[in-house]
PDB file of N, CA and C in Angstrom:
ATOM      1  N   LEU A   1    -102.275   0.281 -52.500  1.00 62.00           N
ATOM      2  CA  LEU A   1    -102.651   1.345 -53.416  1.00 62.00           C
ATOM      3  C   LEU A   1    -102.051   1.096 -54.810  1.00 62.00           C
ATOM      4  N   LYS A   2    -100.808   0.654 -54.842  1.00 67.00           N
ATOM      5  CA  LYS A   2    -100.140   0.415 -56.117  1.00 67.00           C
ATOM      6  C   LYS A   2    -100.880  -0.659 -56.919  1.00 67.00           C
ATOM      7  N   ASN A   3    -101.316  -1.740 -56.252  1.00 73.00           N
ATOM      8  CA  ASN A   3    -102.043  -2.806 -56.939  1.00 73.00           C
ATOM      9  C   ASN A   3    -103.403  -2.320 -57.433  1.00 73.00           C
ATOM     10  N   THR A   4    -104.065  -1.502 -56.635  1.00 72.00           N
ATOM     11  CA  THR A   4    -105.364  -0.958 -57.029  1.00 72.00           C
ATOM     12  C   THR A   4    -105.221  -0.085 -58.265  1.00 72.00           C
ATOM     13  N   LEU A   5    -104.230   0.782 -58.267  1.00 68.00           N
ATOM     14  CA  LEU A   5    -103.998   1.641 -59.427  1.00 68.00           C
ATOM     15  C   LEU A   5    -103.666   0.815 -60.671  1.00 68.00           C
ATOM     16  N   ALA A   6    -102.871  -0.216 -60.499  1.00 71.00           N
ATOM     17  CA  ALA A   6    -102.520  -1.086 -61.636  1.00 71.00           C
ATOM     18  C   ALA A   6    -103.766  -1.751 -62.201  1.00 71.00           C
ATOM     19  N   ARG A   7    -104.682  -2.188 -61.328  1.00 72.00           N
ATOM     20  CA  ARG A   7    -105.945  -2.796 -61.780  1.00 72.00           C
ATOM     21  C   ARG A   7    -106.781  -1.785 -62.555  1.00 72.00           C
ATOM     22  N   PHE A   8    -106.870  -0.562 -62.049  1.00 69.00           N
ATOM     23  CA  PHE A   8    -107.636   0.477 -62.741  1.00 69.00           C
ATOM     24  C   PHE A   8    -107.060   0.750 -64.131  1.00 69.00           C
ATOM     25  N   VAL A   9    -105.744   0.833 -64.221  1.00 68.00           N
ATOM     26  CA  VAL A   9    -105.107   1.071 -65.517  1.00 68.00           C
ATOM     27  C   VAL A   9    -105.412  -0.083 -66.461  1.00 68.00           C
ATOM     28  N   ASP A  10    -105.331  -1.303 -65.965  1.00 72.00           N
ATOM     29  CA  ASP A  10    -105.617  -2.475 -66.789  1.00 72.00           C
ATOM     30  C   ASP A  10    -107.054  -2.453 -67.289  1.00 72.00           C
ATOM     31  N   HIS A  11    -107.998  -2.183 -66.394  1.00 70.00           N
ATOM     32  CA  HIS A  11    -109.411  -2.137 -66.786  1.00 70.00           C
ATOM     33  C   HIS A  11    -109.669  -0.991 -67.764  1.00 70.00           C
ATOM     34  N   SER A  12    -109.105   0.159 -67.502  1.00 72.00           N
ATOM     35  CA  SER A  12    -109.362   1.291 -68.387  1.00 72.00           C
ATOM     36  C   SER A  12    -108.769   1.038 -69.773  1.00 72.00           C
ATOM     37  N   ALA A  13    -107.658   0.345 -69.841  1.00 70.00           N
ATOM     38  CA  ALA A  13    -107.062   0.030 -71.147  1.00 70.00           C
ATOM     39  C   ALA A  13    -108.007  -0.858 -71.953  1.00 70.00           C
ATOM     40  N   ARG A  14    -108.642  -1.815 -71.306  1.00 68.00           N
ATOM     41  CA  ARG A  14    -109.600  -2.690 -71.999  1.00 68.00           C
ATOM     42  C   ARG A  14    -110.786  -1.890 -72.518  1.00 68.00           C
ATOM     43  N   PHE A  15    -111.313  -1.008 -71.680  1.00 67.00           N
ATOM     44  CA  PHE A  15    -112.462  -0.211 -72.099  1.00 67.00           C
ATOM     45  C   PHE A  15    -112.094   0.744 -73.226  1.00 67.00           C
ATOM     46  N   ARG A  16    -110.922   1.346 -73.147  1.00 67.00           N
ATOM     47  CA  ARG A  16    -110.488   2.238 -74.223  1.00 67.00           C
ATOM     48  C   ARG A  16    -110.382   1.490 -75.541  1.00 67.00           C
ATOM     49  N   GLN A  17    -109.874   0.256 -75.485  1.00 69.00           N
ATOM     50  CA  GLN A  17    -109.744  -0.538 -76.703  1.00 69.00           C
ATOM     51  C   GLN A  17    -111.120  -0.827 -77.306  1.00 69.00           C
ATOM     52  N   LEU A  18    -112.072  -1.204 -76.477  1.00 66.00           N
ATOM     53  CA  LEU A  18    -113.430  -1.449 -76.967  1.00 66.00           C
ATOM     54  C   LEU A  18    -114.036  -0.171 -77.538  1.00 66.00           C
ATOM     55  N   TYR A  19    -113.798   0.913 -76.855  1.00 62.00           N
ATOM     56  CA  TYR A  19    -114.358   2.202 -77.237  1.00 62.00           C
ATOM     57  C   TYR A  19    -113.842   2.646 -78.605  1.00 62.00           C
ATOM     58  N   VAL A  20    -112.553   2.532 -78.797  1.00 64.00           N
ATOM     59  CA  VAL A  20    -111.937   2.986 -80.035  1.00 64.00           C
ATOM     60  C   VAL A  20    -112.288   2.063 -81.203  1.00 64.00           C
ATOM     61  N   GLN A  21    -112.565   0.798 -80.934  1.00 62.00           N
ATOM     62  CA  GLN A  21    -112.904  -0.151 -81.991  1.00 62.00           C
ATOM     63  C   GLN A  21    -114.233   0.174 -82.667  1.00 62.00           C
ATOM     64  N   GLN A  22    -115.066   0.924 -82.008  1.00 60.00           N
ATOM     65  CA  GLN A  22    -116.352   1.284 -82.586  1.00 60.00           C
ATOM     66  C   GLN A  22    -116.164   2.474 -83.510  1.00 60.00           C
ATOM     67  N   GLU A  23    -116.165   2.233 -84.811  1.00 50.00           N
ATOM     68  CA  GLU A  23    -115.853   3.290 -85.774  1.00 50.00           C
ATOM     69  C   GLU A  23    -116.799   4.480 -85.664  1.00 50.00           C
ATOM     70  N   SER A  24    -118.092   4.219 -85.560  1.00 50.00           N
ATOM     71  CA  SER A  24    -119.032   5.335 -85.506  1.00 50.00           C
ATOM     72  C   SER A  24    -118.842   6.153 -84.240  1.00 50.00           C
ATOM     73  N   THR A  25    -118.544   5.493 -83.139  1.00 49.00           N
ATOM     74  CA  THR A  25    -118.316   6.204 -81.884  1.00 49.00           C
ATOM     75  C   THR A  25    -117.063   7.055 -81.984  1.00 49.00           C
ATOM     76  N   THR A  26    -116.029   6.506 -82.569  1.00 49.00           N
ATOM     77  CA  THR A  26    -114.774   7.235 -82.686  1.00 49.00           C
ATOM     78  C   THR A  26    -114.979   8.538 -83.443  1.00 49.00           C
ATOM     79  N   LEU A  27    -115.804   8.498 -84.482  1.00 50.00           N
ATOM     80  CA  LEU A  27    -116.011   9.690 -85.293  1.00 50.00           C
ATOM     81  C   LEU A  27    -116.851  10.746 -84.597  1.00 50.00           C
ATOM     82  N   THR A  28    -117.812  10.336 -83.780  1.00 56.00           N
ATOM     83  CA  THR A  28    -118.732  11.309 -83.200  1.00 56.00           C
ATOM     84  C   THR A  28    -118.398  11.699 -81.772  1.00 56.00           C
ATOM     85  N   VAL A  29    -117.653  10.891 -81.043  1.00 56.00           N
ATOM     86  CA  VAL A  29    -117.451  11.143 -79.622  1.00 56.00           C
ATOM     87  C   VAL A  29    -116.089  11.777 -79.327  1.00 56.00           C
ATOM     88  N   ARG A  30    -115.126  11.594 -80.159  1.00 70.00           N
ATOM     89  CA  ARG A  30    -113.786  12.122 -79.857  1.00 70.00           C
ATOM     90  C   ARG A  30    -113.774  13.614 -79.552  1.00 70.00           C
ATOM     91  N   PRO A  31    -114.487  14.460 -80.318  1.00 80.00           N
ATOM     92  CA  PRO A  31    -114.478  15.882 -79.948  1.00 80.00           C
ATOM     93  C   PRO A  31    -115.038  16.115 -78.543  1.00 80.00           C
ATOM     94  N   ALA A  32    -116.066  15.370 -78.161  1.00 83.00           N
ATOM     95  CA  ALA A  32    -116.625  15.509 -76.814  1.00 83.00           C
ATOM     96  C   ALA A  32    -115.613  15.059 -75.772  1.00 83.00           C
ATOM     97  N   ALA A  33    -114.955  13.948 -76.021  1.00 83.00           N
ATOM     98  CA  ALA A  33    -113.960  13.443 -75.071  1.00 83.00           C
ATOM     99  C   ALA A  33    -112.801  14.425 -74.937  1.00 83.00           C
ATOM    100  N   THR A  34    -112.375  14.994 -76.039  1.00 87.00           N
ATOM    101  CA  THR A  34    -111.278  15.965 -75.995  1.00 87.00           C
ATOM    102  C   THR A  34    -111.678  17.184 -75.176  1.00 87.00           C
ATOM    103  N   ALA A  35    -112.878  17.676 -75.378  1.00 91.00           N
ATOM    104  CA  ALA A  35    -113.363  18.827 -74.601  1.00 91.00           C
ATOM    105  C   ALA A  35    -113.452  18.475 -73.120  1.00 91.00           C
ATOM    106  N   GLU A  36    -113.897  17.261 -72.827  1.00 92.00           N
ATOM    107  CA  GLU A  36    -113.994  16.836 -71.424  1.00 92.00           C
ATOM    108  C   GLU A  36    -112.605  16.733 -70.799  1.00 92.00           C
ATOM    109  N   HIS A  37    -111.657  16.168 -71.526  1.00 91.00           N
ATOM    110  CA  HIS A  37    -110.296  16.071 -70.997  1.00 91.00           C
ATOM    111  C   HIS A  37    -109.730  17.456 -70.726  1.00 91.00           C
ATOM    112  N   GLU A  38    -109.987  18.393 -71.617  1.00 93.00           N
ATOM    113  CA  GLU A  38    -109.512  19.760 -71.417  1.00 93.00           C
ATOM    114  C   GLU A  38    -110.151  20.401 -70.190  1.00 93.00           C
ATOM    115  N   ALA A  39    -111.444  20.133 -69.974  1.00 95.00           N
ATOM    116  CA  ALA A  39    -112.136  20.689 -68.806  1.00 95.00           C
ATOM    117  C   ALA A  39    -111.576  20.096 -67.511  1.00 95.00           C
ATOM    118  N   ILE A  40    -111.304  18.789 -67.528  1.00 94.00           N
ATOM    119  CA  ILE A  40    -110.726  18.139 -66.339  1.00 94.00           C
ATOM    120  C   ILE A  40    -109.351  18.732 -66.049  1.00 94.00           C
ATOM    121  N   PHE A  41    -108.533  18.831 -67.085  1.00 93.00           N
ATOM    122  CA  PHE A  41    -107.192  19.382 -66.932  1.00 93.00           C
ATOM    123  C   PHE A  41    -107.242  20.833 -66.460  1.00 93.00           C
ATOM    124  N   GLY A  42    -108.151  21.607 -67.029  1.00 95.00           N
ATOM    125  CA  GLY A  42    -108.285  23.008 -66.634  1.00 95.00           C
ATOM    126  C   GLY A  42    -108.656  23.152 -65.168  1.00 95.00           C
ATOM    127  N   ALA A  43    -109.570  22.320 -64.719  1.00 95.00           N
ATOM    128  CA  ALA A  43    -109.976  22.374 -63.312  1.00 95.00           C
ATOM    129  C   ALA A  43    -108.819  21.975 -62.399  1.00 95.00           C
ATOM    130  N   CYS A  44    -108.052  20.974 -62.815  1.00 95.00           N
ATOM    131  CA  CYS A  44    -106.887  20.553 -62.018  1.00 95.00           C
ATOM    132  C   CYS A  44    -105.837  21.655 -61.976  1.00 95.00           C
ATOM    133  N   ARG A  45    -105.605  22.256 -63.122  1.00 95.00           N
ATOM    134  CA  ARG A  45    -104.625  23.351 -63.185  1.00 95.00           C
ATOM    135  C   ARG A  45    -105.033  24.523 -62.308  1.00 95.00           C
ATOM    136  N   ALA A  46    -106.337  24.771 -62.243  1.00 97.00           N
ATOM    137  CA  ALA A  46    -106.854  25.855 -61.411  1.00 97.00           C
ATOM    138  C   ALA A  46    -106.950  25.442 -59.939  1.00 97.00           C
ATOM    139  N   ARG A  47    -106.581  24.199 -59.671  1.00 95.00           N
ATOM    140  CA  ARG A  47    -106.664  23.643 -58.309  1.00 95.00           C
ATOM    141  C   ARG A  47    -108.084  23.707 -57.748  1.00 95.00           C
ATOM    142  N   ASP A  48    -109.043  23.492 -58.639  1.00 95.00           N
ATOM    143  CA  ASP A  48    -110.459  23.489 -58.262  1.00 95.00           C
ATOM    144  C   ASP A  48    -110.914  22.032 -58.172  1.00 95.00           C
ATOM    145  N   GLY A  49    -110.758  21.458 -57.003  1.00 92.00           N
ATOM    146  CA  GLY A  49    -111.074  20.044 -56.789  1.00 92.00           C
ATOM    147  C   GLY A  49    -112.521  19.701 -57.058  1.00 92.00           C
ATOM    148  N   ASP A  50    -113.427  20.586 -56.653  1.00 92.00           N
ATOM    149  CA  ASP A  50    -114.852  20.323 -56.883  1.00 92.00           C
ATOM    150  C   ASP A  50    -115.169  20.276 -58.376  1.00 92.00           C
ATOM    151  N   ALA A  51    -114.648  21.231 -59.123  1.00 94.00           N
ATOM    152  CA  ALA A  51    -114.903  21.255 -60.565  1.00 94.00           C
ATOM    153  C   ALA A  51    -114.255  20.050 -61.241  1.00 94.00           C
ATOM    154  N   ALA A  52    -113.054  19.688 -60.814  1.00 93.00           N
ATOM    155  CA  ALA A  52    -112.371  18.527 -61.394  1.00 93.00           C
ATOM    156  C   ALA A  52    -113.175  17.259 -61.135  1.00 93.00           C
ATOM    157  N   MET A  53    -113.705  17.137 -59.915  1.00 93.00           N
ATOM    158  CA  MET A  53    -114.503  15.970 -59.556  1.00 93.00           C
ATOM    159  C   MET A  53    -115.740  15.869 -60.443  1.00 93.00           C
ATOM    160  N   VAL A  54    -116.423  16.980 -60.633  1.00 93.00           N
ATOM    161  CA  VAL A  54    -117.643  16.980 -61.443  1.00 93.00           C
ATOM    162  C   VAL A  54    -117.319  16.679 -62.906  1.00 93.00           C
ATOM    163  N   GLU A  55    -116.287  17.318 -63.433  1.00 94.00           N
ATOM    164  CA  GLU A  55    -115.913  17.087 -64.840  1.00 94.00           C
ATOM    165  C   GLU A  55    -115.501  15.636 -65.063  1.00 94.00           C
ATOM    166  N   LEU A  56    -114.736  15.077 -64.130  1.00 93.00           N
ATOM    167  CA  LEU A  56    -114.309  13.681 -64.251  1.00 93.00           C
ATOM    168  C   LEU A  56    -115.499  12.734 -64.150  1.00 93.00           C
ATOM    169  N   ALA A  57    -116.399  12.999 -63.208  1.00 93.00           N
ATOM    170  CA  ALA A  57    -117.587  12.149 -63.048  1.00 93.00           C
ATOM    171  C   ALA A  57    -118.449  12.186 -64.309  1.00 93.00           C
ATOM    172  N   ARG A  58    -118.631  13.357 -64.875  1.00 93.00           N
ATOM    173  CA  ARG A  58    -119.435  13.482 -66.103  1.00 93.00           C
ATOM    174  C   ARG A  58    -118.763  12.743 -67.263  1.00 93.00           C
ATOM    175  N   HIS A  59    -117.450  12.883 -67.372  1.00 93.00           N
ATOM    176  CA  HIS A  59    -116.708  12.215 -68.443  1.00 93.00           C
ATOM    177  C   HIS A  59    -116.803  10.690 -68.307  1.00 93.00           C
ATOM    178  N   LEU A  60    -116.562  10.191 -67.100  1.00 91.00           N
ATOM    179  CA  LEU A  60    -116.616   8.742 -66.889  1.00 91.00           C
ATOM    180  C   LEU A  60    -118.028   8.206 -67.095  1.00 91.00           C
ATOM    181  N   ALA A  61    -119.026   8.969 -66.665  1.00 93.00           N
ATOM    182  CA  ALA A  61    -120.414   8.535 -66.857  1.00 93.00           C
ATOM    183  C   ALA A  61    -120.762   8.470 -68.339  1.00 93.00           C
ATOM    184  N   ARG A  62    -120.382   9.504 -69.109  1.00 91.00           N
ATOM    185  CA  ARG A  62    -120.680   9.487 -70.542  1.00 91.00           C
ATOM    186  C   ARG A  62    -119.985   8.326 -71.231  1.00 91.00           C
ATOM    187  N   THR A  63    -118.733   8.093 -70.856  1.00 88.00           N
ATOM    188  CA  THR A  63    -117.985   6.989 -71.449  1.00 88.00           C
ATOM    189  C   THR A  63    -118.643   5.658 -71.109  1.00 88.00           C
ATOM    190  N   ALA A  64    -118.999   5.468 -69.841  1.00 89.00           N
ATOM    191  CA  ALA A  64    -119.640   4.222 -69.422  1.00 89.00           C
ATOM    192  C   ALA A  64    -120.983   4.032 -70.119  1.00 89.00           C
ATOM    193  N   LEU A  65    -121.773   5.092 -70.201  1.00 91.00           N
ATOM    194  CA  LEU A  65    -123.083   4.992 -70.856  1.00 91.00           C
ATOM    195  C   LEU A  65    -122.939   4.662 -72.341  1.00 91.00           C
ATOM    196  N   THR A  66    -121.944   5.254 -72.986  1.00 87.00           N
ATOM    197  CA  THR A  66    -121.712   4.976 -74.403  1.00 87.00           C
ATOM    198  C   THR A  66    -121.319   3.518 -74.607  1.00 87.00           C
ATOM    199  N   LEU A  67    -120.384   3.034 -73.785  1.00 85.00           N
ATOM    200  CA  LEU A  67    -119.963   1.639 -73.905  1.00 85.00           C
ATOM    201  C   LEU A  67    -121.107   0.683 -73.605  1.00 85.00           C
ATOM    202  N   MET A  68    -121.860   0.983 -72.568  1.00 88.00           N
ATOM    203  CA  MET A  68    -122.972   0.101 -72.199  1.00 88.00           C
ATOM    204  C   MET A  68    -124.016   0.051 -73.310  1.00 88.00           C
ATOM    205  N   ALA A  69    -124.271   1.180 -73.937  1.00 88.00           N
ATOM    206  CA  ALA A  69    -125.244   1.211 -75.031  1.00 88.00           C
ATOM    207  C   ALA A  69    -124.782   0.351 -76.198  1.00 88.00           C
ATOM    208  N   GLN A  70    -123.481   0.313 -76.423  1.00 83.00           N
ATOM    209  CA  GLN A  70    -122.946  -0.483 -77.524  1.00 83.00           C
ATOM    210  C   GLN A  70    -122.853  -1.966 -77.181  1.00 83.00           C
ATOM    211  N   LEU A  71    -122.437  -2.258 -75.953  1.00 84.00           N
ATOM    212  CA  LEU A  71    -122.166  -3.646 -75.581  1.00 84.00           C
ATOM    213  C   LEU A  71    -123.371  -4.373 -74.996  1.00 84.00           C
ATOM    214  N   ALA A  72    -124.254  -3.644 -74.321  1.00 87.00           N
ATOM    215  CA  ALA A  72    -125.410  -4.277 -73.676  1.00 87.00           C
ATOM    216  C   ALA A  72    -126.589  -3.312 -73.685  1.00 87.00           C
ATOM    217  N   PRO A  73    -127.156  -3.043 -74.865  1.00 89.00           N
ATOM    218  CA  PRO A  73    -128.229  -2.039 -74.952  1.00 89.00           C
ATOM    219  C   PRO A  73    -129.467  -2.397 -74.140  1.00 89.00           C
ATOM    220  N   GLU A  74    -129.610  -3.651 -73.781  1.00 94.00           N
ATOM    221  CA  GLU A  74    -130.770  -4.067 -72.982  1.00 94.00           C
ATOM    222  C   GLU A  74    -130.593  -3.750 -71.492  1.00 94.00           C
ATOM    223  N   HIS A  75    -129.401  -3.375 -71.096  1.00 91.00           N
ATOM    224  CA  HIS A  75    -129.105  -3.093 -69.688  1.00 91.00           C
ATOM    225  C   HIS A  75    -129.469  -1.654 -69.342  1.00 91.00           C
ATOM    226  N   GLU A  76    -130.187  -1.470 -68.259  1.00 94.00           N
ATOM    227  CA  GLU A  76    -130.530  -0.117 -67.785  1.00 94.00           C
ATOM    228  C   GLU A  76    -129.400   0.354 -66.861  1.00 94.00           C
ATOM    229  N   PRO A  77    -128.706   1.425 -67.207  1.00 93.00           N
ATOM    230  CA  PRO A  77    -127.521   1.872 -66.454  1.00 93.00           C
ATOM    231  C   PRO A  77    -127.860   2.696 -65.214  1.00 93.00           C
ATOM    232  N   ARG A  78    -128.715   2.172 -64.359  1.00 94.00           N
ATOM    233  CA  ARG A  78    -129.131   2.913 -63.153  1.00 94.00           C
ATOM    234  C   ARG A  78    -127.952   3.297 -62.265  1.00 94.00           C
ATOM    235  N   ALA A  79    -127.019   2.363 -62.075  1.00 93.00           N
ATOM    236  CA  ALA A  79    -125.897   2.634 -61.156  1.00 93.00           C
ATOM    237  C   ALA A  79    -125.050   3.811 -61.649  1.00 93.00           C
ATOM    238  N   VAL A  80    -124.817   3.889 -62.947  1.00 94.00           N
ATOM    239  CA  VAL A  80    -124.021   4.987 -63.500  1.00 94.00           C
ATOM    240  C   VAL A  80    -124.749   6.308 -63.298  1.00 94.00           C
ATOM    241  N   ARG A  81    -126.023   6.312 -63.619  1.00 93.00           N
ATOM    242  CA  ARG A  81    -126.803   7.556 -63.481  1.00 93.00           C
ATOM    243  C   ARG A  81    -126.923   7.981 -62.014  1.00 93.00           C
ATOM    244  N   THR A  82    -127.108   7.015 -61.120  1.00 94.00           N
ATOM    245  CA  THR A  82    -127.207   7.317 -59.690  1.00 94.00           C
ATOM    246  C   THR A  82    -125.888   7.888 -59.172  1.00 94.00           C
ATOM    247  N   ALA A  83    -124.775   7.296 -59.581  1.00 92.00           N
ATOM    248  CA  ALA A  83    -123.469   7.795 -59.146  1.00 92.00           C
ATOM    249  C   ALA A  83    -123.260   9.234 -59.611  1.00 92.00           C
ATOM    250  N   LEU A  84    -123.623   9.505 -60.849  1.00 93.00           N
ATOM    251  CA  LEU A  84    -123.478  10.873 -61.365  1.00 93.00           C
ATOM    252  C   LEU A  84    -124.391  11.839 -60.606  1.00 93.00           C
ATOM    253  N   GLU A  85    -125.603  11.426 -60.334  1.00 93.00           N
ATOM    254  CA  GLU A  85    -126.527  12.274 -59.563  1.00 93.00           C
ATOM    255  C   GLU A  85    -125.963  12.581 -58.182  1.00 93.00           C
ATOM    256  N   LEU A  86    -125.336  11.601 -57.550  1.00 92.00           N
ATOM    257  CA  LEU A  86    -124.749  11.815 -56.219  1.00 92.00           C
ATOM    258  C   LEU A  86    -123.615  12.832 -56.276  1.00 92.00           C
ATOM    259  N   VAL A  87    -122.778  12.727 -57.293  1.00 91.00           N
ATOM    260  CA  VAL A  87    -121.681  13.698 -57.445  1.00 91.00           C
ATOM    261  C   VAL A  87    -122.237  15.092 -57.665  1.00 91.00           C
ATOM    262  N   MET A  88    -123.232  15.189 -58.540  1.00 90.00           N
ATOM    263  CA  MET A  88    -123.812  16.496 -58.840  1.00 90.00           C
ATOM    264  C   MET A  88    -124.530  17.069 -57.613  1.00 90.00           C
ATOM    265  N   ALA A  89    -125.212  16.234 -56.861  1.00 90.00           N
ATOM    266  CA  ALA A  89    -125.907  16.696 -55.648  1.00 90.00           C
ATOM    267  C   ALA A  89    -124.906  17.164 -54.603  1.00 90.00           C
ATOM    268  N   GLY A  90    -123.787  16.466 -54.479  1.00 83.00           N
ATOM    269  CA  GLY A  90    -122.740  16.852 -53.530  1.00 83.00           C
ATOM    270  C   GLY A  90    -122.140  18.197 -53.860  1.00 83.00           C
ATOM    271  N   ARG A  91    -122.119  18.522 -55.124  1.00 71.00           N
ATOM    272  CA  ARG A  91    -121.572  19.803 -55.572  1.00 71.00           C
ATOM    273  C   ARG A  91    -122.475  20.959 -55.138  1.00 71.00           C
ATOM    274  N   LYS A  92    -123.780  20.712 -55.096  1.00 61.00           N
ATOM    275  CA  LYS A  92    -124.741  21.768 -54.765  1.00 61.00           C
ATOM    276  C   LYS A  92    -124.832  22.025 -53.269  1.00 61.00           C
ATOM    277  N   MET A  93    -124.292  21.117 -52.465  1.00 47.00           N
ATOM    278  CA  MET A  93    -124.388  21.267 -51.009  1.00 47.00           C
ATOM    279  C   MET A  93    -123.516  22.368 -50.485  1.00 47.00           C
TER     280      MET A  93
END
């Protein structure tokens, strides 16, 4: 588990660096990211696991879609959209 977490931190640091390097993205997306972080934190504080899961999935999906659009606009992000749909569908069950 410790090695897996270390890998995730390493990968997320790389993506954050790419994300922040995009000047136009930094100016337009930061307020959205801040609101998403607050929603995730709020759900965790309320001990609402389902809401935290949905907020985190939406945040990660938006971040991934934004990066993919910048780095590989020719790529269709089906896997990201499918993963988000699965999380959202699980919430409705």
